[in-house]
Amino acid sequence: MKFLQTMLITLGLFGLFGSDAKSQIATGATVPDFSLQDQNGQTFKLSSALAKGPVVVYFYPKDDTPGCTKEACSFRDSFSEFQDAGVQVVGISSDDVASHKKFAEKYKLPFTLLSDTKGDVRKLFGVPKTMMIPGRVTYVLDSKGKVVHQFNSMNQATQHVEEAMEAIKKLKA
């Protein structure tokens, strides 16, 4: 695998098939502030959300695809637990506002979905790609914007909720 990575980097193709997580925001780091449009066309600003308490930010590849739907519905099904803990849940993908609106309505998603059509916030967090597919990474942020936990898995979509909830329990303890 190392040989393949070296060859892809040498040929300048590695960014097409995957990306190195070295630039990914790490646990313990403070996340820079950002603003994006939500599924209702309203501006969401991270610093405003953090002023109310911890935030779970999860990046996912695409609205209304099997893994992303499982993940979103898992967050939906656990939403009251996050609310009871005073935590906001925010999903981010490159889909546009209209796609997010349709996705949220179809699956009755009670949390914020943000449109990062240019991938700027994804790049800001350093979310890696897997075989040209935008990565699936969840970050748990304390009220100061510090990453207290992160989980990166393309295949374990529902595990993101379990990981986030465990981190919240530890944060609140």
Short mmCIF file of N, CA and C in Angstrom, two decimals:
data_model
loop_
_atom_site.label_atom_id
_atom_site.label_comp_id
_atom_site.label_asym_id
_atom_site.label_seq_id
_atom_site.Cartn_x
_atom_site.Cartn_y
_atom_site.Cartn_z
N MET A 1 0.84 -1.20 0.00
CA MET A 1 0.00 0.00 0.00
C MET A 1 0.88 1.25 0.00
N LYS A 2 1.95 1.24 0.78
CA LYS A 2 2.84 2.40 0.86
C LYS A 2 3.44 2.69 -0.52
N PHE A 3 3.80 1.62 -1.25
CA PHE A 3 4.35 1.78 -2.60
C PHE A 3 3.32 2.45 -3.50
N LEU A 4 2.06 2.00 -3.43
CA LEU A 4 1.01 2.57 -4.25
C LEU A 4 0.81 4.05 -3.93
N GLN A 5 0.78 4.39 -2.63
CA GLN A 5 0.65 5.79 -2.24
C GLN A 5 1.80 6.62 -2.79
N THR A 6 3.02 6.10 -2.67
CA THR A 6 4.19 6.82 -3.18
C THR A 6 4.07 7.05 -4.67
N MET A 7 3.65 6.03 -5.41
CA MET A 7 3.49 6.17 -6.86
C MET A 7 2.40 7.19 -7.20
N LEU A 8 1.27 7.14 -6.50
CA LEU A 8 0.19 8.09 -6.76
C LEU A 8 0.61 9.51 -6.45
N ILE A 9 1.33 9.69 -5.35
CA ILE A 9 1.82 11.03 -4.99
C ILE A 9 2.79 11.51 -6.06
N THR A 10 3.71 10.63 -6.47
CA THR A 10 4.68 10.97 -7.50
C THR A 10 3.98 11.39 -8.79
N LEU A 11 2.93 10.69 -9.13
CA LEU A 11 2.19 11.02 -10.35
C LEU A 11 1.18 12.15 -10.14
N GLY A 12 1.05 12.62 -8.90
CA GLY A 12 0.12 13.70 -8.61
C GLY A 12 -1.32 13.27 -8.61
N LEU A 13 -1.57 11.98 -8.41
CA LEU A 13 -2.93 11.47 -8.49
C LEU A 13 -3.53 11.12 -7.14
N PHE A 14 -2.76 11.18 -6.07
CA PHE A 14 -3.26 10.71 -4.78
C PHE A 14 -4.51 11.46 -4.34
N GLY A 15 -4.60 12.75 -4.62
CA GLY A 15 -5.77 13.53 -4.24
C GLY A 15 -7.05 13.05 -4.90
N LEU A 16 -6.92 12.34 -6.04
CA LEU A 16 -8.10 11.80 -6.69
C LEU A 16 -8.68 10.61 -5.95
N PHE A 17 -7.79 9.79 -5.37
CA PHE A 17 -8.23 8.52 -4.79
C PHE A 17 -8.34 8.54 -3.27
N GLY A 18 -7.70 9.47 -2.64
CA GLY A 18 -7.75 9.55 -1.19
C GLY A 18 -6.92 10.73 -0.75
N SER A 19 -6.98 11.05 0.51
CA SER A 19 -6.16 12.14 0.99
C SER A 19 -5.60 11.78 2.34
N ASP A 20 -4.49 12.35 2.63
CA ASP A 20 -3.80 12.08 3.87
C ASP A 20 -4.50 12.85 4.99
N ALA A 21 -4.75 12.21 6.10
CA ALA A 21 -5.46 12.83 7.21
C ALA A 21 -4.55 13.73 8.05
N LYS A 22 -3.31 13.94 7.62
CA LYS A 22 -2.39 14.77 8.40
C LYS A 22 -2.90 16.20 8.56
N SER A 23 -3.64 16.70 7.58
CA SER A 23 -4.15 18.06 7.66
C SER A 23 -5.49 18.14 8.39
N GLN A 24 -6.00 17.00 8.82
CA GLN A 24 -7.29 16.96 9.49
C GLN A 24 -7.19 17.59 10.88
N ILE A 25 -8.19 18.37 11.25
CA ILE A 25 -8.23 18.96 12.59
C ILE A 25 -8.24 17.83 13.61
N ALA A 26 -7.35 17.93 14.58
CA ALA A 26 -7.16 16.85 15.54
C ALA A 26 -7.90 17.11 16.85
N THR A 27 -8.11 16.05 17.61
CA THR A 27 -8.67 16.18 18.95
C THR A 27 -7.76 17.10 19.76
N GLY A 28 -8.36 18.06 20.45
CA GLY A 28 -7.60 19.04 21.22
C GLY A 28 -7.46 20.38 20.52
N ALA A 29 -7.63 20.38 19.20
CA ALA A 29 -7.53 21.63 18.43
C ALA A 29 -8.82 22.43 18.54
N THR A 30 -8.71 23.72 18.34
CA THR A 30 -9.89 24.59 18.30
C THR A 30 -10.27 24.82 16.85
N VAL A 31 -11.53 24.63 16.55
CA VAL A 31 -12.04 24.75 15.18
C VAL A 31 -12.22 26.23 14.83
N PRO A 32 -11.77 26.64 13.65
CA PRO A 32 -12.02 28.02 13.22
C PRO A 32 -13.51 28.26 12.98
N ASP A 33 -13.93 29.49 13.17
CA ASP A 33 -15.33 29.84 12.95
C ASP A 33 -15.65 29.77 11.45
N PHE A 34 -16.88 29.47 11.13
CA PHE A 34 -17.33 29.46 9.73
C PHE A 34 -18.81 29.78 9.67
N SER A 35 -19.26 30.14 8.48
CA SER A 35 -20.68 30.40 8.22
C SER A 35 -21.08 29.68 6.94
N LEU A 36 -22.25 29.05 6.96
CA LEU A 36 -22.82 28.38 5.78
C LEU A 36 -24.33 28.53 5.80
N GLN A 37 -24.97 28.28 4.67
CA GLN A 37 -26.43 28.31 4.58
C GLN A 37 -27.00 26.98 5.02
N ASP A 38 -28.10 27.03 5.81
CA ASP A 38 -28.76 25.80 6.22
C ASP A 38 -29.85 25.41 5.22
N GLN A 39 -30.57 24.34 5.52
CA GLN A 39 -31.58 23.82 4.62
C GLN A 39 -32.75 24.78 4.40
N ASN A 40 -32.84 25.83 5.23
CA ASN A 40 -33.91 26.82 5.08
C ASN A 40 -33.38 28.12 4.47
N GLY A 41 -32.13 28.12 4.04
CA GLY A 41 -31.54 29.32 3.44
C GLY A 41 -31.07 30.34 4.46
N GLN A 42 -31.07 29.97 5.74
CA GLN A 42 -30.60 30.86 6.80
C GLN A 42 -29.11 30.67 7.01
N THR A 43 -28.44 31.74 7.45
CA THR A 43 -27.02 31.65 7.70
C THR A 43 -26.77 31.05 9.08
N PHE A 44 -25.98 30.00 9.11
CA PHE A 44 -25.55 29.36 10.34
C PHE A 44 -24.12 29.80 10.58
N LYS A 45 -23.83 30.26 11.80
CA LYS A 45 -22.47 30.65 12.17
C LYS A 45 -22.06 29.79 13.36
N LEU A 46 -20.95 29.09 13.24
CA LEU A 46 -20.51 28.17 14.29
C LEU A 46 -20.37 28.87 15.63
N SER A 47 -19.77 30.05 15.67
CA SER A 47 -19.56 30.74 16.94
C SER A 47 -20.89 31.04 17.65
N SER A 48 -21.92 31.34 16.90
CA SER A 48 -23.25 31.57 17.50
C SER A 48 -23.81 30.29 18.10
N ALA A 49 -23.60 29.17 17.41
CA ALA A 49 -24.07 27.89 17.93
C ALA A 49 -23.30 27.52 19.19
N LEU A 50 -21.98 27.71 19.18
CA LEU A 50 -21.15 27.36 20.34
C LEU A 50 -21.49 28.21 21.57
N ALA A 51 -21.99 29.41 21.35
CA ALA A 51 -22.38 30.27 22.46
C ALA A 51 -23.52 29.64 23.27
N LYS A 52 -24.24 28.70 22.66
CA LYS A 52 -25.36 28.01 23.32
C LYS A 52 -24.94 26.69 23.95
N GLY A 53 -23.71 26.20 23.62
CA GLY A 53 -23.24 24.94 24.19
C GLY A 53 -22.49 24.11 23.18
N PRO A 54 -22.21 22.85 23.54
CA PRO A 54 -21.46 21.96 22.65
C PRO A 54 -22.21 21.71 21.33
N VAL A 55 -21.41 21.35 20.31
CA VAL A 55 -21.97 21.10 18.98
C VAL A 55 -21.34 19.83 18.42
N VAL A 56 -22.16 18.98 17.82
CA VAL A 56 -21.68 17.83 17.06
C VAL A 56 -21.77 18.23 15.59
N VAL A 57 -20.62 18.21 14.92
CA VAL A 57 -20.56 18.52 13.49
C VAL A 57 -20.19 17.23 12.77
N TYR A 58 -21.08 16.80 11.88
CA TYR A 58 -20.74 15.59 11.12
C TYR A 58 -20.75 15.89 9.62
N PHE A 59 -19.68 15.47 8.97
CA PHE A 59 -19.55 15.60 7.52
C PHE A 59 -19.96 14.28 6.89
N TYR A 60 -20.73 14.36 5.83
CA TYR A 60 -21.18 13.16 5.13
C TYR A 60 -21.11 13.40 3.62
N PRO A 61 -21.03 12.32 2.83
CA PRO A 61 -20.84 12.48 1.39
C PRO A 61 -22.00 13.10 0.61
N LYS A 62 -23.24 12.58 0.77
CA LYS A 62 -24.31 13.04 -0.11
C LYS A 62 -25.69 12.73 0.46
N ASP A 63 -26.60 13.70 0.29
CA ASP A 63 -27.99 13.52 0.71
C ASP A 63 -28.63 12.32 0.03
N ASP A 64 -29.50 11.65 0.77
CA ASP A 64 -30.40 10.62 0.25
C ASP A 64 -29.68 9.45 -0.42
N THR A 65 -28.49 9.13 0.09
CA THR A 65 -27.79 7.91 -0.34
C THR A 65 -27.88 6.93 0.83
N PRO A 66 -27.72 5.64 0.60
CA PRO A 66 -27.98 4.67 1.67
C PRO A 66 -27.23 4.91 2.98
N GLY A 67 -25.91 5.04 2.95
CA GLY A 67 -25.15 5.24 4.18
C GLY A 67 -25.46 6.57 4.85
N CYS A 68 -25.58 7.60 4.04
CA CYS A 68 -25.85 8.94 4.59
C CYS A 68 -27.25 9.02 5.18
N THR A 69 -28.20 8.33 4.58
CA THR A 69 -29.56 8.29 5.12
C THR A 69 -29.57 7.54 6.45
N LYS A 70 -28.86 6.41 6.52
CA LYS A 70 -28.77 5.67 7.79
C LYS A 70 -28.17 6.55 8.88
N GLU A 71 -27.10 7.26 8.53
CA GLU A 71 -26.45 8.12 9.52
C GLU A 71 -27.38 9.24 9.98
N ALA A 72 -28.00 9.93 9.03
CA ALA A 72 -28.91 11.04 9.37
C ALA A 72 -30.09 10.56 10.21
N CYS A 73 -30.66 9.42 9.83
CA CYS A 73 -31.80 8.89 10.60
C CYS A 73 -31.37 8.41 11.98
N SER A 74 -30.14 7.96 12.11
CA SER A 74 -29.62 7.58 13.42
C SER A 74 -29.47 8.82 14.31
N PHE A 75 -28.97 9.92 13.75
CA PHE A 75 -28.92 11.18 14.50
C PHE A 75 -30.34 11.64 14.85
N ARG A 76 -31.26 11.51 13.90
CA ARG A 76 -32.66 11.89 14.15
C ARG A 76 -33.25 11.07 15.31
N ASP A 77 -33.02 9.77 15.28
CA ASP A 77 -33.59 8.89 16.30
C ASP A 77 -33.00 9.14 17.69
N SER A 78 -31.82 9.70 17.75
CA SER A 78 -31.16 10.01 19.04
C SER A 78 -31.21 11.50 19.36
N PHE A 79 -31.93 12.26 18.55
CA PHE A 79 -31.90 13.72 18.67
C PHE A 79 -32.33 14.20 20.05
N SER A 80 -33.34 13.57 20.64
CA SER A 80 -33.81 14.03 21.96
C SER A 80 -32.71 13.87 23.02
N GLU A 81 -31.88 12.84 22.89
CA GLU A 81 -30.76 12.66 23.83
C GLU A 81 -29.76 13.80 23.70
N PHE A 82 -29.48 14.20 22.45
CA PHE A 82 -28.57 15.33 22.24
C PHE A 82 -29.18 16.62 22.79
N GLN A 83 -30.47 16.82 22.53
CA GLN A 83 -31.16 18.00 23.05
C GLN A 83 -31.13 18.03 24.58
N ASP A 84 -31.42 16.90 25.21
CA ASP A 84 -31.40 16.82 26.67
C ASP A 84 -30.03 17.17 27.25
N ALA A 85 -28.99 16.88 26.48
CA ALA A 85 -27.62 17.19 26.91
C ALA A 85 -27.21 18.61 26.53
N GLY A 86 -28.12 19.35 25.88
CA GLY A 86 -27.82 20.73 25.48
C GLY A 86 -26.86 20.83 24.30
N VAL A 87 -26.91 19.82 23.43
CA VAL A 87 -25.98 19.74 22.30
C VAL A 87 -26.73 19.92 20.98
N GLN A 88 -26.17 20.76 20.12
CA GLN A 88 -26.71 20.92 18.77
C GLN A 88 -26.04 19.93 17.83
N VAL A 89 -26.81 19.43 16.87
CA VAL A 89 -26.29 18.52 15.84
C VAL A 89 -26.35 19.25 14.50
N VAL A 90 -25.22 19.18 13.77
CA VAL A 90 -25.11 19.86 12.48
C VAL A 90 -24.49 18.90 11.47
N GLY A 91 -25.20 18.67 10.36
CA GLY A 91 -24.66 17.84 9.27
C GLY A 91 -24.19 18.74 8.15
N ILE A 92 -23.07 18.37 7.51
CA ILE A 92 -22.51 19.17 6.41
C ILE A 92 -22.16 18.27 5.23
N SER A 93 -22.63 18.67 4.05
CA SER A 93 -22.21 18.01 2.81
C SER A 93 -22.14 19.08 1.72
N SER A 94 -21.73 18.66 0.54
CA SER A 94 -21.61 19.61 -0.57
C SER A 94 -22.92 19.80 -1.32
N ASP A 95 -23.98 19.14 -0.89
CA ASP A 95 -25.28 19.32 -1.53
C ASP A 95 -25.78 20.75 -1.33
N ASP A 96 -26.61 21.21 -2.25
CA ASP A 96 -27.12 22.58 -2.13
C ASP A 96 -28.28 22.67 -1.14
N VAL A 97 -28.72 23.89 -0.88
CA VAL A 97 -29.78 24.15 0.10
C VAL A 97 -31.06 23.40 -0.26
N ALA A 98 -31.45 23.39 -1.53
CA ALA A 98 -32.68 22.72 -1.95
C ALA A 98 -32.60 21.22 -1.70
N SER A 99 -31.46 20.62 -1.96
CA SER A 99 -31.28 19.18 -1.71
C SER A 99 -31.40 18.88 -0.22
N HIS A 100 -30.77 19.73 0.60
CA HIS A 100 -30.86 19.55 2.06
C HIS A 100 -32.30 19.68 2.55
N LYS A 101 -33.02 20.65 2.01
CA LYS A 101 -34.42 20.87 2.41
C LYS A 101 -35.24 19.61 2.11
N LYS A 102 -35.07 19.08 0.91
CA LYS A 102 -35.81 17.88 0.49
C LYS A 102 -35.43 16.68 1.37
N PHE A 103 -34.14 16.51 1.62
CA PHE A 103 -33.63 15.41 2.45
C PHE A 103 -34.19 15.51 3.88
N ALA A 104 -34.13 16.71 4.45
CA ALA A 104 -34.62 16.93 5.82
C ALA A 104 -36.12 16.67 5.92
N GLU A 105 -36.88 17.11 4.93
CA GLU A 105 -38.33 16.90 4.94
C GLU A 105 -38.69 15.43 4.75
N LYS A 106 -38.01 14.77 3.81
CA LYS A 106 -38.31 13.37 3.50
C LYS A 106 -38.11 12.47 4.71
N TYR A 107 -37.05 12.73 5.50
CA TYR A 107 -36.73 11.87 6.63
C TYR A 107 -37.02 12.52 7.99
N LYS A 108 -37.71 13.67 7.95
CA LYS A 108 -38.10 14.37 9.18
C LYS A 108 -36.88 14.60 10.09
N LEU A 109 -35.83 15.18 9.51
CA LEU A 109 -34.60 15.45 10.25
C LEU A 109 -34.77 16.75 11.03
N PRO A 110 -34.67 16.70 12.36
CA PRO A 110 -34.93 17.88 13.20
C PRO A 110 -33.71 18.77 13.44
N PHE A 111 -32.59 18.46 12.82
CA PHE A 111 -31.36 19.21 13.07
C PHE A 111 -30.93 19.96 11.81
N THR A 112 -29.91 20.75 11.96
CA THR A 112 -29.41 21.62 10.90
C THR A 112 -28.56 20.85 9.90
N LEU A 113 -28.84 21.09 8.61
CA LEU A 113 -28.00 20.58 7.52
C LEU A 113 -27.41 21.80 6.82
N LEU A 114 -26.10 21.79 6.64
CA LEU A 114 -25.42 22.93 6.04
C LEU A 114 -24.89 22.60 4.65
N SER A 115 -25.01 23.56 3.76
CA SER A 115 -24.59 23.42 2.39
C SER A 115 -23.19 23.99 2.20
N ASP A 116 -22.25 23.10 1.90
CA ASP A 116 -20.84 23.47 1.68
C ASP A 116 -20.49 23.15 0.23
N THR A 117 -21.19 23.81 -0.71
CA THR A 117 -21.08 23.46 -2.13
C THR A 117 -19.66 23.59 -2.68
N LYS A 118 -18.88 24.48 -2.15
CA LYS A 118 -17.50 24.66 -2.64
C LYS A 118 -16.50 23.82 -1.86
N GLY A 119 -16.97 23.16 -0.79
CA GLY A 119 -16.09 22.32 0.01
C GLY A 119 -15.12 23.08 0.90
N ASP A 120 -15.38 24.37 1.10
CA ASP A 120 -14.46 25.20 1.89
C ASP A 120 -14.36 24.76 3.35
N VAL A 121 -15.50 24.45 3.96
CA VAL A 121 -15.49 24.06 5.37
C VAL A 121 -14.93 22.64 5.51
N ARG A 122 -15.22 21.79 4.56
CA ARG A 122 -14.65 20.45 4.54
C ARG A 122 -13.11 20.55 4.50
N LYS A 123 -12.60 21.46 3.67
CA LYS A 123 -11.15 21.68 3.59
C LYS A 123 -10.62 22.27 4.89
N LEU A 124 -11.38 23.21 5.47
CA LEU A 124 -10.99 23.84 6.73
C LEU A 124 -10.78 22.80 7.82
N PHE A 125 -11.64 21.79 7.86
CA PHE A 125 -11.54 20.70 8.84
C PHE A 125 -10.54 19.63 8.40
N GLY A 126 -10.15 19.66 7.12
CA GLY A 126 -9.22 18.65 6.61
C GLY A 126 -9.85 17.27 6.51
N VAL A 127 -11.15 17.22 6.21
CA VAL A 127 -11.85 15.93 6.12
C VAL A 127 -11.31 15.17 4.90
N PRO A 128 -10.76 13.98 5.13
CA PRO A 128 -10.16 13.22 4.02
C PRO A 128 -11.21 12.62 3.09
N LYS A 129 -10.77 12.33 1.86
CA LYS A 129 -11.59 11.64 0.88
C LYS A 129 -11.21 10.17 0.88
N THR A 130 -12.15 9.33 0.43
CA THR A 130 -11.88 7.92 0.24
C THR A 130 -12.28 7.57 -1.19
N MET A 131 -11.31 7.20 -2.01
CA MET A 131 -11.59 6.85 -3.41
C MET A 131 -12.46 7.90 -4.10
N MET A 132 -12.08 9.15 -4.00
CA MET A 132 -12.75 10.30 -4.62
C MET A 132 -14.09 10.65 -3.98
N ILE A 133 -14.50 9.94 -2.93
CA ILE A 133 -15.77 10.22 -2.25
C ILE A 133 -15.46 11.08 -1.02
N PRO A 134 -16.21 12.18 -0.84
CA PRO A 134 -16.00 12.99 0.37
C PRO A 134 -16.15 12.13 1.62
N GLY A 135 -15.28 12.35 2.60
CA GLY A 135 -15.25 11.54 3.80
C GLY A 135 -16.44 11.72 4.73
N ARG A 136 -16.56 10.77 5.65
CA ARG A 136 -17.60 10.78 6.68
C ARG A 136 -16.87 10.87 8.03
N VAL A 137 -16.87 12.07 8.60
CA VAL A 137 -16.17 12.31 9.86
C VAL A 137 -17.08 13.11 10.79
N THR A 138 -17.11 12.72 12.05
CA THR A 138 -17.89 13.42 13.07
C THR A 138 -16.95 14.03 14.09
N TYR A 139 -17.22 15.29 14.43
CA TYR A 139 -16.46 16.02 15.45
C TYR A 139 -17.40 16.41 16.58
N VAL A 140 -16.96 16.22 17.80
CA VAL A 140 -17.70 16.70 18.97
C VAL A 140 -16.90 17.89 19.50
N LEU A 141 -17.56 19.06 19.55
CA LEU A 141 -16.92 20.29 19.99
C LEU A 141 -17.48 20.73 21.33
N ASP A 142 -16.61 21.14 22.24
CA ASP A 142 -17.11 21.72 23.49
C ASP A 142 -17.57 23.15 23.19
N SER A 143 -18.09 23.85 24.18
CA SER A 143 -18.67 25.18 23.94
C SER A 143 -17.64 26.23 23.56
N LYS A 144 -16.36 25.91 23.66
CA LYS A 144 -15.30 26.83 23.24
C LYS A 144 -14.80 26.50 21.83
N GLY A 145 -15.37 25.46 21.22
CA GLY A 145 -14.99 25.08 19.86
C GLY A 145 -13.81 24.13 19.80
N LYS A 146 -13.43 23.58 20.95
CA LYS A 146 -12.33 22.62 21.00
C LYS A 146 -12.86 21.23 20.65
N VAL A 147 -12.13 20.52 19.80
CA VAL A 147 -12.50 19.16 19.42
C VAL A 147 -12.18 18.23 20.60
N VAL A 148 -13.24 17.64 21.17
CA VAL A 148 -13.04 16.71 22.29
C VAL A 148 -13.09 15.26 21.82
N HIS A 149 -13.60 15.06 20.60
CA HIS A 149 -13.65 13.70 20.04
C HIS A 149 -13.88 13.80 18.54
N GLN A 150 -13.31 12.86 17.81
CA GLN A 150 -13.61 12.75 16.38
C GLN A 150 -13.69 11.28 16.01
N PHE A 151 -14.51 11.00 15.01
CA PHE A 151 -14.67 9.62 14.55
C PHE A 151 -14.74 9.66 13.03
N ASN A 152 -13.91 8.82 12.38
CA ASN A 152 -13.80 8.79 10.93
C ASN A 152 -14.08 7.38 10.45
N SER A 153 -15.20 7.18 9.77
CA SER A 153 -15.51 5.86 9.22
C SER A 153 -16.54 6.01 8.11
N MET A 154 -16.18 5.56 6.92
CA MET A 154 -17.11 5.57 5.79
C MET A 154 -18.16 4.47 5.93
N ASN A 155 -17.77 3.33 6.48
CA ASN A 155 -18.64 2.16 6.48
C ASN A 155 -19.53 2.02 7.71
N GLN A 156 -19.18 2.65 8.80
CA GLN A 156 -19.96 2.51 10.03
C GLN A 156 -20.77 3.78 10.28
N ALA A 157 -21.72 4.04 9.40
CA ALA A 157 -22.48 5.28 9.44
C ALA A 157 -23.20 5.51 10.76
N THR A 158 -23.83 4.48 11.31
CA THR A 158 -24.59 4.67 12.55
C THR A 158 -23.68 4.74 13.77
N GLN A 159 -22.46 4.25 13.66
CA GLN A 159 -21.50 4.30 14.76
C GLN A 159 -21.14 5.76 15.10
N HIS A 160 -21.31 6.67 14.15
CA HIS A 160 -21.00 8.07 14.39
C HIS A 160 -21.85 8.64 15.54
N VAL A 161 -23.11 8.23 15.59
CA VAL A 161 -24.00 8.71 16.65
C VAL A 161 -23.57 8.15 18.00
N GLU A 162 -23.26 6.87 18.04
CA GLU A 162 -22.82 6.23 19.29
C GLU A 162 -21.54 6.88 19.80
N GLU A 163 -20.60 7.11 18.90
CA GLU A 163 -19.33 7.75 19.28
C GLU A 163 -19.58 9.15 19.82
N ALA A 164 -20.42 9.91 19.13
CA ALA A 164 -20.71 11.29 19.55
C ALA A 164 -21.39 11.30 20.93
N MET A 165 -22.34 10.41 21.13
CA MET A 165 -23.07 10.38 22.41
C MET A 165 -22.14 10.00 23.56
N GLU A 166 -21.25 9.04 23.34
CA GLU A 166 -20.28 8.67 24.39
C GLU A 166 -19.38 9.86 24.74
N ALA A 167 -18.95 10.59 23.73
CA ALA A 167 -18.09 11.76 23.97
C ALA A 167 -18.84 12.84 24.74
N ILE A 168 -20.12 13.02 24.42
CA ILE A 168 -20.94 14.02 25.12
C ILE A 168 -21.09 13.62 26.59
N LYS A 169 -21.32 12.35 26.85
CA LYS A 169 -21.46 11.87 28.23
C LYS A 169 -20.18 12.16 29.03
N LYS A 170 -19.03 11.92 28.41
CA LYS A 170 -17.76 12.19 29.08
C LYS A 170 -17.56 13.70 29.29
N LEU A 171 -17.98 14.49 28.31
CA LEU A 171 -17.86 15.94 28.41
C LEU A 171 -18.72 16.49 29.54
N LYS A 172 -19.90 15.93 29.70
CA LYS A 172 -20.84 16.40 30.73
C LYS A 172 -20.51 15.88 32.12
N ALA A 173 -19.67 14.82 32.19
CA ALA A 173 -19.36 14.20 33.49
C ALA A 173 -18.42 15.08 34.32
#
